mmCIF file of C-alpha atoms and ligand atoms in Angstrom:
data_model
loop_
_atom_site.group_PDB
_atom_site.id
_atom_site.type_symbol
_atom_site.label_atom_id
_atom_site.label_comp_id
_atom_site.label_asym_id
_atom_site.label_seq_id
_atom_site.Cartn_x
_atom_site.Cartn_y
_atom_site.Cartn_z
ATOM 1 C CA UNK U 21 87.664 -78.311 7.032
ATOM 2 C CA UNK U 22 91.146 -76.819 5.538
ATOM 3 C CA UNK U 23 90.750 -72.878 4.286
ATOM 4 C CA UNK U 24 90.304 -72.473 1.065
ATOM 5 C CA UNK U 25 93.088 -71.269 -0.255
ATOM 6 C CA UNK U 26 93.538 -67.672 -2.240
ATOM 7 C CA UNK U 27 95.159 -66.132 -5.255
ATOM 8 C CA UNK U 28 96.121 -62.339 -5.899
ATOM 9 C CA UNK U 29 94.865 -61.189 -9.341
ATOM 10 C CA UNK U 30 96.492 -58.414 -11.020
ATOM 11 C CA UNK U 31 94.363 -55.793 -9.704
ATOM 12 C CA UNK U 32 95.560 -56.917 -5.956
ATOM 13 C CA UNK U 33 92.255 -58.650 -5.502
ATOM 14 C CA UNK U 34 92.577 -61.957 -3.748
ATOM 15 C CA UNK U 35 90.072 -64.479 -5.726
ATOM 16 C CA UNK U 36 89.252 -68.145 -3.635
ATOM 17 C CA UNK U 37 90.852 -70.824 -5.509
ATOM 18 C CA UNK U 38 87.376 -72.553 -5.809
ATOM 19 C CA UNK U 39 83.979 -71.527 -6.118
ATOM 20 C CA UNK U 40 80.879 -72.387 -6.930
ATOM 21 C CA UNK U 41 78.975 -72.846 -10.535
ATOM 22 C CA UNK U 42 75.457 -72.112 -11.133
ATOM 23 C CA UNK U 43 74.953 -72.428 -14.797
ATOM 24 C CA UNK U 44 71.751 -74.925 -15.220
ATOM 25 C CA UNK U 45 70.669 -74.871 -11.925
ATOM 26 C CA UNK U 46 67.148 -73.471 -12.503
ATOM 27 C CA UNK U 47 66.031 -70.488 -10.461
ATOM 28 C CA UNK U 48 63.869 -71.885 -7.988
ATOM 29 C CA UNK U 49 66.909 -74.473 -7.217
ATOM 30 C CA UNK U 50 69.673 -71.777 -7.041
ATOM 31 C CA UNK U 51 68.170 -70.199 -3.507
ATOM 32 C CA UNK U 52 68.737 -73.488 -1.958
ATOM 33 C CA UNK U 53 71.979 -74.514 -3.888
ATOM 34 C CA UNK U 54 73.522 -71.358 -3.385
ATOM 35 C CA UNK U 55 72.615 -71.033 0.339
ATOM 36 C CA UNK U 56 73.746 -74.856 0.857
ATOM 37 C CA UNK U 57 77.321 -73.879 -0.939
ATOM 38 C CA UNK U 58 77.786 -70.719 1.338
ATOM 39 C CA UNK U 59 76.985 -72.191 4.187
ATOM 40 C CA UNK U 60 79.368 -75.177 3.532
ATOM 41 C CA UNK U 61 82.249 -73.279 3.159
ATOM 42 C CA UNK U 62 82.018 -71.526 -0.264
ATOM 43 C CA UNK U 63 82.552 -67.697 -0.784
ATOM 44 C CA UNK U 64 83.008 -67.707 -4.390
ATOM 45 C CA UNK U 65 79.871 -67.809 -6.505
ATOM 46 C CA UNK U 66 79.775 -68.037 -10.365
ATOM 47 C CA UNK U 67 76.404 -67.124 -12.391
ATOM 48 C CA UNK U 68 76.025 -64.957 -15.606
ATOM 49 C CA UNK U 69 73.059 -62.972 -16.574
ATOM 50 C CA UNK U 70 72.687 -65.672 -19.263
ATOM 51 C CA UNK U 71 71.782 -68.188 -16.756
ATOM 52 C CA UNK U 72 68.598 -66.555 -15.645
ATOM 53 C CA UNK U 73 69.104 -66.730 -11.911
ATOM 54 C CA UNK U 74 70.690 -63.924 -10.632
ATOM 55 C CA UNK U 75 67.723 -63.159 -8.271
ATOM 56 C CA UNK U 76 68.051 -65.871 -6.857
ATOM 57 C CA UNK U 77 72.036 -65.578 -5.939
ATOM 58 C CA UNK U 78 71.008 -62.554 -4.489
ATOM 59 C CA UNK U 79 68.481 -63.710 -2.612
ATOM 60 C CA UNK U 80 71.041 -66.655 -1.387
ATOM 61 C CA UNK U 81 73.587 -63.794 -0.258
ATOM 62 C CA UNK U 82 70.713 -61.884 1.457
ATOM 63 C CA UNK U 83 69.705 -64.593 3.549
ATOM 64 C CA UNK U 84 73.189 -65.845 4.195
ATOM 65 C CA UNK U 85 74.718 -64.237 7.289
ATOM 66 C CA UNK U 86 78.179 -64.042 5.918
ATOM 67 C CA UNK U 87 79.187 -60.474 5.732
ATOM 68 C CA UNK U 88 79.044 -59.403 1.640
ATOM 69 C CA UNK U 89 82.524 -58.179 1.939
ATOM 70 C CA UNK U 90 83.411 -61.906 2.640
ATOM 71 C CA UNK U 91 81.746 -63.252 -0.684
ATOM 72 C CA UNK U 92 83.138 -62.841 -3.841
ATOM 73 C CA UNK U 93 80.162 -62.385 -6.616
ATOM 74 C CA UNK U 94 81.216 -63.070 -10.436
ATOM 75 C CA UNK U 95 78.644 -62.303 -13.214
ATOM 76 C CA UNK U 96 79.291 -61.619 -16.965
ATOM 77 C CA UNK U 97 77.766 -59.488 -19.575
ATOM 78 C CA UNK U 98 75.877 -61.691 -22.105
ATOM 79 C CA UNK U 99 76.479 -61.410 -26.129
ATOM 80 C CA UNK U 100 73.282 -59.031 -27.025
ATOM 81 C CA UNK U 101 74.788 -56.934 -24.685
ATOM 82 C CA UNK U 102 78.129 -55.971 -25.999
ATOM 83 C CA UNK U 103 79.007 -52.630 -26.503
ATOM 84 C CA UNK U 104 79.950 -49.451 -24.606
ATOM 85 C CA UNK U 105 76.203 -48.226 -23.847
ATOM 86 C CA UNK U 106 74.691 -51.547 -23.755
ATOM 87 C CA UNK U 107 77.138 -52.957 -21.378
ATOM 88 C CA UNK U 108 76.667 -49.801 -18.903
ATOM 89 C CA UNK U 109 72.335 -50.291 -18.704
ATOM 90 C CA UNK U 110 73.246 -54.882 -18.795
ATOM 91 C CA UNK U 111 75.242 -54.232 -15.902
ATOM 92 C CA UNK U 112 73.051 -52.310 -13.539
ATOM 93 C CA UNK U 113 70.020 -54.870 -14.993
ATOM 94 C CA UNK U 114 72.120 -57.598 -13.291
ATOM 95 C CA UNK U 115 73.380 -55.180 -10.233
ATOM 96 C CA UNK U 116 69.614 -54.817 -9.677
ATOM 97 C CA UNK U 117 68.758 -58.676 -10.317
ATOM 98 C CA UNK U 118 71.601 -59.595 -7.862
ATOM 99 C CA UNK U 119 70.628 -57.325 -5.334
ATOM 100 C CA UNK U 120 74.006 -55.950 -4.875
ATOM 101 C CA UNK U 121 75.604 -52.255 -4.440
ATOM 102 C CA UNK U 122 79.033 -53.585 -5.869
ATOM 103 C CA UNK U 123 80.657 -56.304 -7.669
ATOM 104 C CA UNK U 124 83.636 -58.889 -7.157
ATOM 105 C CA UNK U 125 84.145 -59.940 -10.478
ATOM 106 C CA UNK U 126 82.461 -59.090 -13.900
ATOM 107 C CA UNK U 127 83.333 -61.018 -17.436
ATOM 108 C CA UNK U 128 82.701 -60.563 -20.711
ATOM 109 C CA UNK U 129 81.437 -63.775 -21.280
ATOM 110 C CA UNK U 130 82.081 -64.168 -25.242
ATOM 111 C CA UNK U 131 84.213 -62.511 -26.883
ATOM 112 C CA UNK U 132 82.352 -62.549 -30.359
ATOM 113 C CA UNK U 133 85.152 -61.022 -32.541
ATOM 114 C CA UNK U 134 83.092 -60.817 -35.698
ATOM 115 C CA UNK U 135 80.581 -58.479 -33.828
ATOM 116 C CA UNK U 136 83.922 -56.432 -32.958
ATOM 117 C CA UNK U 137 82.742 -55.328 -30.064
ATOM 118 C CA UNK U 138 84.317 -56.379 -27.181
ATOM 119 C CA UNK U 139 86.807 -53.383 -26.819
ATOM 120 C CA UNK U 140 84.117 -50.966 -26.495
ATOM 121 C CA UNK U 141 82.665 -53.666 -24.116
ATOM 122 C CA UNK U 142 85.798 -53.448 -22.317
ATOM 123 C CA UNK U 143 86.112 -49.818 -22.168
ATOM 124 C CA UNK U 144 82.492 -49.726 -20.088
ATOM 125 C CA UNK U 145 84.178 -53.003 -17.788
ATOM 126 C CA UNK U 146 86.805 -49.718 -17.332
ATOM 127 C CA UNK U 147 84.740 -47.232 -16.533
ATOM 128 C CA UNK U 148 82.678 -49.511 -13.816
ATOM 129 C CA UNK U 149 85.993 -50.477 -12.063
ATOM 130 C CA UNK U 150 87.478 -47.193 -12.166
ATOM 131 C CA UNK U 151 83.666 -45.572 -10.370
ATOM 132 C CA UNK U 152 83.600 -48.300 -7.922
ATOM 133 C CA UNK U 153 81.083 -50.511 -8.914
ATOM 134 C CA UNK U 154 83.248 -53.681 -9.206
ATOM 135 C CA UNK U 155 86.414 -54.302 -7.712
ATOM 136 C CA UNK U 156 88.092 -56.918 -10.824
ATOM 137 C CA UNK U 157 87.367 -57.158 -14.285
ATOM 138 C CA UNK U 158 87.864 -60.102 -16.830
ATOM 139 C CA UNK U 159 87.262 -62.172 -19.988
ATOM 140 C CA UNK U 160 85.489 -65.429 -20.604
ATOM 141 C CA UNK U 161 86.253 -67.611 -23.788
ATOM 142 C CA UNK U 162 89.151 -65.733 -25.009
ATOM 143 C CA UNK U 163 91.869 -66.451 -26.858
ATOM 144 C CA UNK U 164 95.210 -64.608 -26.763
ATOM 145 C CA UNK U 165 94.583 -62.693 -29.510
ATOM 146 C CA UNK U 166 91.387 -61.325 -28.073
ATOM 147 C CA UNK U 167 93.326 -60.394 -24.496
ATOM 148 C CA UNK U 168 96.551 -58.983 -26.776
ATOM 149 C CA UNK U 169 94.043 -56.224 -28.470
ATOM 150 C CA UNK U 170 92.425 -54.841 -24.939
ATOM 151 C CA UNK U 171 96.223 -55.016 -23.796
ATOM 152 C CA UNK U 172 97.239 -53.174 -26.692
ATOM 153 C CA UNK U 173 94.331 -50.792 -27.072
ATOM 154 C CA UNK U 174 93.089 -50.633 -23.597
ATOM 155 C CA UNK U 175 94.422 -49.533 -19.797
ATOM 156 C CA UNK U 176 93.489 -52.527 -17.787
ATOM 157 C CA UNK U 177 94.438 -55.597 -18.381
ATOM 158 C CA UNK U 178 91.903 -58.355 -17.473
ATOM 159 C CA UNK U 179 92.403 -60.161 -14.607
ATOM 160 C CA UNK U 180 91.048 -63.638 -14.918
ATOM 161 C CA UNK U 181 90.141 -65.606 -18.167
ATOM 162 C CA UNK U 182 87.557 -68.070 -17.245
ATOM 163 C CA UNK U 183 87.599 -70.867 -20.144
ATOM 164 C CA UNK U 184 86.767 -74.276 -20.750
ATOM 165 C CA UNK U 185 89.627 -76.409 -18.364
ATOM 166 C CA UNK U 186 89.802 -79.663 -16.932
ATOM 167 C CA UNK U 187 91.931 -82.850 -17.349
ATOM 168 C CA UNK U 188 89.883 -84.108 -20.770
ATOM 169 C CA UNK U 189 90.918 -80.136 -22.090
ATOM 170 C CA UNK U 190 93.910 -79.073 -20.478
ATOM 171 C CA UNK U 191 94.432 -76.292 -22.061
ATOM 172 C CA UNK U 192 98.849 -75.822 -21.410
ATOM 173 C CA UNK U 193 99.663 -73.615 -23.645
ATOM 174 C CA UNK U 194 96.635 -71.531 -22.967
ATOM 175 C CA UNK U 195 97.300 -71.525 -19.214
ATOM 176 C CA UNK U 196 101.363 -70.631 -19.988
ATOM 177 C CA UNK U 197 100.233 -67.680 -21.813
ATOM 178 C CA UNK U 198 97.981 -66.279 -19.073
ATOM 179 C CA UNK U 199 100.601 -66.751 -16.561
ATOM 180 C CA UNK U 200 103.006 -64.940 -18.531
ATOM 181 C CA UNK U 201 100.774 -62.198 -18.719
ATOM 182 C CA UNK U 202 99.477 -62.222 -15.440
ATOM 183 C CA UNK U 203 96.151 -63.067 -16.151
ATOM 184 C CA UNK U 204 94.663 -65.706 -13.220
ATOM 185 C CA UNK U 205 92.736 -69.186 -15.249
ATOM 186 C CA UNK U 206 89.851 -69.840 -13.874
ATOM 187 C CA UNK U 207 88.221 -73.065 -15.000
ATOM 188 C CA UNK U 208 84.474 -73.660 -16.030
ATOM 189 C CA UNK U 209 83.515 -77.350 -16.045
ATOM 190 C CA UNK U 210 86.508 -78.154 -13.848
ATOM 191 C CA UNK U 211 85.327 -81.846 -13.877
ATOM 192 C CA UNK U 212 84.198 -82.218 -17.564
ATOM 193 C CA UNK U 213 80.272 -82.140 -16.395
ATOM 194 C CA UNK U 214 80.732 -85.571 -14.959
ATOM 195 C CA UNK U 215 80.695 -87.087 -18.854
ATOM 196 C CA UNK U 216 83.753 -89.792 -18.212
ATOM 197 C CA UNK U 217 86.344 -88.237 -17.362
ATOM 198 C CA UNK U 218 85.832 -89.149 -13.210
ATOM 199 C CA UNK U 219 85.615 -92.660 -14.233
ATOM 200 C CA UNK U 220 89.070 -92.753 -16.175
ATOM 201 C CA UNK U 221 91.344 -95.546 -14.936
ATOM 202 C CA UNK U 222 93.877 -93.151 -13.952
ATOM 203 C CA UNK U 223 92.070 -90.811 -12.143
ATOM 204 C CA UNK U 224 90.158 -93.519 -10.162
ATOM 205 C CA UNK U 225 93.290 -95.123 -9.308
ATOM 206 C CA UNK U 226 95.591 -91.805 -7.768
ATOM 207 C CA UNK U 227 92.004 -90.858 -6.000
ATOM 208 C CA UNK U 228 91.897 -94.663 -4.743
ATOM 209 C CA UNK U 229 96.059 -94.009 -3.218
ATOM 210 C CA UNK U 230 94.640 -91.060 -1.127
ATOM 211 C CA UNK U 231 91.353 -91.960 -0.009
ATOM 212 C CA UNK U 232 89.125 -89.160 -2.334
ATOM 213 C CA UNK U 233 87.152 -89.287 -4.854
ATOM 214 C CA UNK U 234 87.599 -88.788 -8.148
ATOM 215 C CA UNK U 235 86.218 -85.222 -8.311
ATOM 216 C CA UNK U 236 88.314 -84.027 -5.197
ATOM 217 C CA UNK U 237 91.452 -85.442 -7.314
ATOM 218 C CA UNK U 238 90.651 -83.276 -10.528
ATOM 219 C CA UNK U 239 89.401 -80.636 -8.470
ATOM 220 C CA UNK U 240 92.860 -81.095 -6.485
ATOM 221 C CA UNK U 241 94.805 -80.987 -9.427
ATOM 222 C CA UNK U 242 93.658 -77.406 -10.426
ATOM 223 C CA UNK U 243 94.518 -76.213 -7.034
ATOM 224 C CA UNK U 244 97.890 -77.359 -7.104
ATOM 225 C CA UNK U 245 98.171 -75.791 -11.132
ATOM 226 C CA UNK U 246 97.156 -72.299 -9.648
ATOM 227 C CA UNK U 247 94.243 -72.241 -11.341
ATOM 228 C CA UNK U 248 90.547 -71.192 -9.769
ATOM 229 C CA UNK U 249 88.054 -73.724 -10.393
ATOM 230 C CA UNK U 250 84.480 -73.283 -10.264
ATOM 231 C CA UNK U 251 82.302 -76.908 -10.061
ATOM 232 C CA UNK U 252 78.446 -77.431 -10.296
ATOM 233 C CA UNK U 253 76.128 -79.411 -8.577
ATOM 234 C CA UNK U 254 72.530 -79.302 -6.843
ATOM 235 C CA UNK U 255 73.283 -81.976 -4.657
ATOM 236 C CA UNK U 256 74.553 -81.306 -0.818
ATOM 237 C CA UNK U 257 76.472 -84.020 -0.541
ATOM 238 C CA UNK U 258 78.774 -83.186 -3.821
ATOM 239 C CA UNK U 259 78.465 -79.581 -2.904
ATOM 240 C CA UNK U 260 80.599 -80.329 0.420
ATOM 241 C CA UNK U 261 82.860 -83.247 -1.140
ATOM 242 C CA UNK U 262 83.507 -80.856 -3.588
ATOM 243 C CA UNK U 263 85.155 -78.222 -1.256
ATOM 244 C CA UNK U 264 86.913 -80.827 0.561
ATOM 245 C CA UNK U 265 90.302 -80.715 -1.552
ATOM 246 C CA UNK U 266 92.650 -78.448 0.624
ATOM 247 C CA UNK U 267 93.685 -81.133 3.307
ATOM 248 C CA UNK U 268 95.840 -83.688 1.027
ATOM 249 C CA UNK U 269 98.606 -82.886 -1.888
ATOM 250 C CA UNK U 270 98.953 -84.970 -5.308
ATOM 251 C CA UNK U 271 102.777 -85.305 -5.934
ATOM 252 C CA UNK U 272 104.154 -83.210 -9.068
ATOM 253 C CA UNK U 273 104.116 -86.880 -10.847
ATOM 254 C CA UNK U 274 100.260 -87.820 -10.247
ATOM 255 C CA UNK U 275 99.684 -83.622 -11.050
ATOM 256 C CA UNK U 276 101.582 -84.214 -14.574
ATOM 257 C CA UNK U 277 99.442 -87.918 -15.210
ATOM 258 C CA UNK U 278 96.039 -86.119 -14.856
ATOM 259 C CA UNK U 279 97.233 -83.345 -17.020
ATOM 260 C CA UNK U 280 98.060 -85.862 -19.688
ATOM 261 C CA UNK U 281 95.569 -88.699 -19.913
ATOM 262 C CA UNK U 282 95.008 -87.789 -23.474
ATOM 263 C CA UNK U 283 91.106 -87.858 -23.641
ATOM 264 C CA UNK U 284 90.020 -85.072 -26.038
ATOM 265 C CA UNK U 285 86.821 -84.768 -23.959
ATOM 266 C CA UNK U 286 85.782 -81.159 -24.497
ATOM 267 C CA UNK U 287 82.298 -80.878 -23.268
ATOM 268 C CA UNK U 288 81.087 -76.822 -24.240
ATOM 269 C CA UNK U 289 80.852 -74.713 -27.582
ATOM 270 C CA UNK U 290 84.314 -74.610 -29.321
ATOM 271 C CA UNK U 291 84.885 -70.915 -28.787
ATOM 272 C CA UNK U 292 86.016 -71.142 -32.225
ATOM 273 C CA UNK U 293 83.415 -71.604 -33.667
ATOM 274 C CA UNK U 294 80.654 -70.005 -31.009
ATOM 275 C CA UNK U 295 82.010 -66.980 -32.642
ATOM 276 C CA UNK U 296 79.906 -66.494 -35.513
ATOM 277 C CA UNK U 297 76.797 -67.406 -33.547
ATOM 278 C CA UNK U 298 74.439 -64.572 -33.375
HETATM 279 N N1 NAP L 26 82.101 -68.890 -18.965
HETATM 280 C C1 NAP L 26 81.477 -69.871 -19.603
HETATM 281 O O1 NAP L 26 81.251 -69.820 -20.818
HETATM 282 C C2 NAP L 26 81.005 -71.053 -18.816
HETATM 283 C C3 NAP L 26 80.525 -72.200 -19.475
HETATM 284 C C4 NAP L 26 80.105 -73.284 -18.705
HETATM 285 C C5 NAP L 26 80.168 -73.236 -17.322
HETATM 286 N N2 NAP L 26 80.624 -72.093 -16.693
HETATM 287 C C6 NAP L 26 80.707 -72.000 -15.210
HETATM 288 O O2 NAP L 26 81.409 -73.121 -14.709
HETATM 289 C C7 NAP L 26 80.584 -73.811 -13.751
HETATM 290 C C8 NAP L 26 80.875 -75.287 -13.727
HETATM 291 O O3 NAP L 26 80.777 -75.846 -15.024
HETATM 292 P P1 NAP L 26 79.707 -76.965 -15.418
HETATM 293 O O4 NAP L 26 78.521 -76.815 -14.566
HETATM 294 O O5 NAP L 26 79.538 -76.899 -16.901
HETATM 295 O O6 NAP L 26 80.489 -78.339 -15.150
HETATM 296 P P2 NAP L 26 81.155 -79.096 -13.893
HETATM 297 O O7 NAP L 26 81.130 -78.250 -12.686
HETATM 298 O O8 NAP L 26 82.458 -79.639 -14.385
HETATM 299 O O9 NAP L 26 80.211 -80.354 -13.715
HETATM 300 C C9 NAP L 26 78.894 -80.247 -13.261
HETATM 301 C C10 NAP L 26 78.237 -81.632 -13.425
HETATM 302 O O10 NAP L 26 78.914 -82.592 -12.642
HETATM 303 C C11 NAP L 26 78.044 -83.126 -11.646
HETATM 304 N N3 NAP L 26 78.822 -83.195 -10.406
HETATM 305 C C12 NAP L 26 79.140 -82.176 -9.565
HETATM 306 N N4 NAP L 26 79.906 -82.615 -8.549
HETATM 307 C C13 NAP L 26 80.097 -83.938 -8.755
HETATM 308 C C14 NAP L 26 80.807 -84.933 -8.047
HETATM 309 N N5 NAP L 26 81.480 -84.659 -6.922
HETATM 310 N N6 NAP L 26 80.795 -86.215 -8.539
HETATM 311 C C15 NAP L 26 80.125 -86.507 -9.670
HETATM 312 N N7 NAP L 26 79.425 -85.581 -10.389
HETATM 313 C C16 NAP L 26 79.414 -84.312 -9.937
HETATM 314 C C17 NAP L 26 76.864 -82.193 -11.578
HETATM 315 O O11 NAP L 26 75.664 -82.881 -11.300
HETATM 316 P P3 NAP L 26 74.730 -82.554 -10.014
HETATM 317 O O12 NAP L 26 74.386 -81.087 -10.068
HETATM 318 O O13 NAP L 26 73.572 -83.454 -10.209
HETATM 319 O O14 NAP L 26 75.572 -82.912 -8.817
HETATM 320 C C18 NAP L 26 76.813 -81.636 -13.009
HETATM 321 O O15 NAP L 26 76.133 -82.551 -13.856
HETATM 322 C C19 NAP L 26 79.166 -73.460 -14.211
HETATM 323 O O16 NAP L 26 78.197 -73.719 -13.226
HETATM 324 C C20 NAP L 26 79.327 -72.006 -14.553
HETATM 325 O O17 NAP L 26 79.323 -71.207 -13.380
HETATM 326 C C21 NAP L 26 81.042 -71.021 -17.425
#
């Protein structure tokens, strides 16, 4: 199978280019799921202490045989646990949980502006990089604004911004405004959750021209936009098809088609609006 490829974050960390999602994978699956996606290739993994199955990550990267400084863990700090204090004890609950002495990546996974809390959130995110206890740090769900303030107010800028992305949502401008900041996009439901958009006519006919499948096409397609994409599934045989995107190229044409098939599809919480949630 081709290498996965890498990108440098701002920090100098090199992050895969695609990883693996556990959100809704239930925690006696994620042992399994995880150990089949590590063992197929993948050395990014994705959860959240939201999704309840942290344990069982770390139990996958226990068992795994692949030396830890190989992997590269992600987790993020959940909503109730905003703020400078809070974020400090929620990150060694999930250090603990995960089994792990250090971290790869940790996000703030909302940014919750009318709890105005996410700079002080920020500040601990600081503090844990700068002691050694995670090598990156970065922001889920945000909008520029959000990312201008800890720019403005903060030292470290973050390094990833892991949002809603995929060919139903493609989020240009969004993606312009990272890159001109230097902040790596890292997509969550690269492939729209499987809810249409791998049976639109256009993406089933440029997979059809090279011989993939509609998944490895959209999955392709981030590659090729620099962006880090992180897909889901339980199932072995989508785990490895999903991993199989480094050994063709879409042209810059079929790259701009799937970026503009014009299906609002958006499939998770309008961050907009998952604001004023409590
Ligand atoms: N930061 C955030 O707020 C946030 C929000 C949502 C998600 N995420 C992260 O992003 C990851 C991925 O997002 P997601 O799980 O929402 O969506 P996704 O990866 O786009 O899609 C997952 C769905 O597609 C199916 N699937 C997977 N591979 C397939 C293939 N090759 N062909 C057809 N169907 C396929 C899966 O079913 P099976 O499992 O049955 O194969 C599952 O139903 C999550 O696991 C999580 O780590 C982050």
């Amino acid at each position: 199978m081709a290498e996965v490829t890498a990108l440098t974050l701002n920090d100098g960390v090199q992050i895969p280019q695609l990883g693996f999602g556990v959100f809704q994978i239930p925690p006696d699956e994620v042992v399994k799921a995880t150990r089949t996606a590590i063992d197929t290739g993948y050395r990014l993994i994705d959860t959240a202490s939201a999704y309840d199955n942290e344990e069982g990550v770390g139990q996958a990267v226990a068992e795994c045989g692949i030396p830890r400084d190989e992997l590269f863990i992600t987790t993020k700090v959940w909503n109730d646990d905003q703020g400078y204090d809070e974020t400090l004890r929620a990150f060694d609950v999930s250090m603990a949980k995960l089994g792990l002495d250090y971290l790869d990546l940790y996000l703030i996974h909302w940014p919750r502006p009318r709890l105005d809390k996410y700079v002080a959130t920020w500040r601990a995110f600081e503090k844990l990089q700068a002691d050694g206890r995670i090598r990156s740090i970065g922001v889920s769900n945000f909008a520029p604004e959000h990312i201008d303030r800890l720019a403005a107010e903060c030292t470290v800028v973050p390094s990833v911004n892991q949002v809603e992305l995929h060919p139903g949502h493609p989020q240009h401008d969004l993606h312009a405004y990272h890159a001109a900041k230097g902040v790596v996009t890292q997509a969550w439901s690269p492939i729209g959750r499987n809810q249409g958009l791998l049976e639109h006519e256009k993406v089933t006919a440029i997979a059809g021209s090279h011989g993939k499948t509609p998944a490895q096409v959209v999955l392709r397609w981030h590659i090729q936009r620099g962006i880090v994409a992180i897909p889901k599934s339980v199932r072995p045989d989508r785990i490895r098809a999903n991993i199989e995107v480094f050994d063709f190229e879409l042209s810059a044409s079929e790259v701009d088609v799937i970026g503009h098939i014009g299906t609002a599809q958006k499939v998770g919480p309008d961050p907009a609006l998952f604001f004023d949630l409590s």
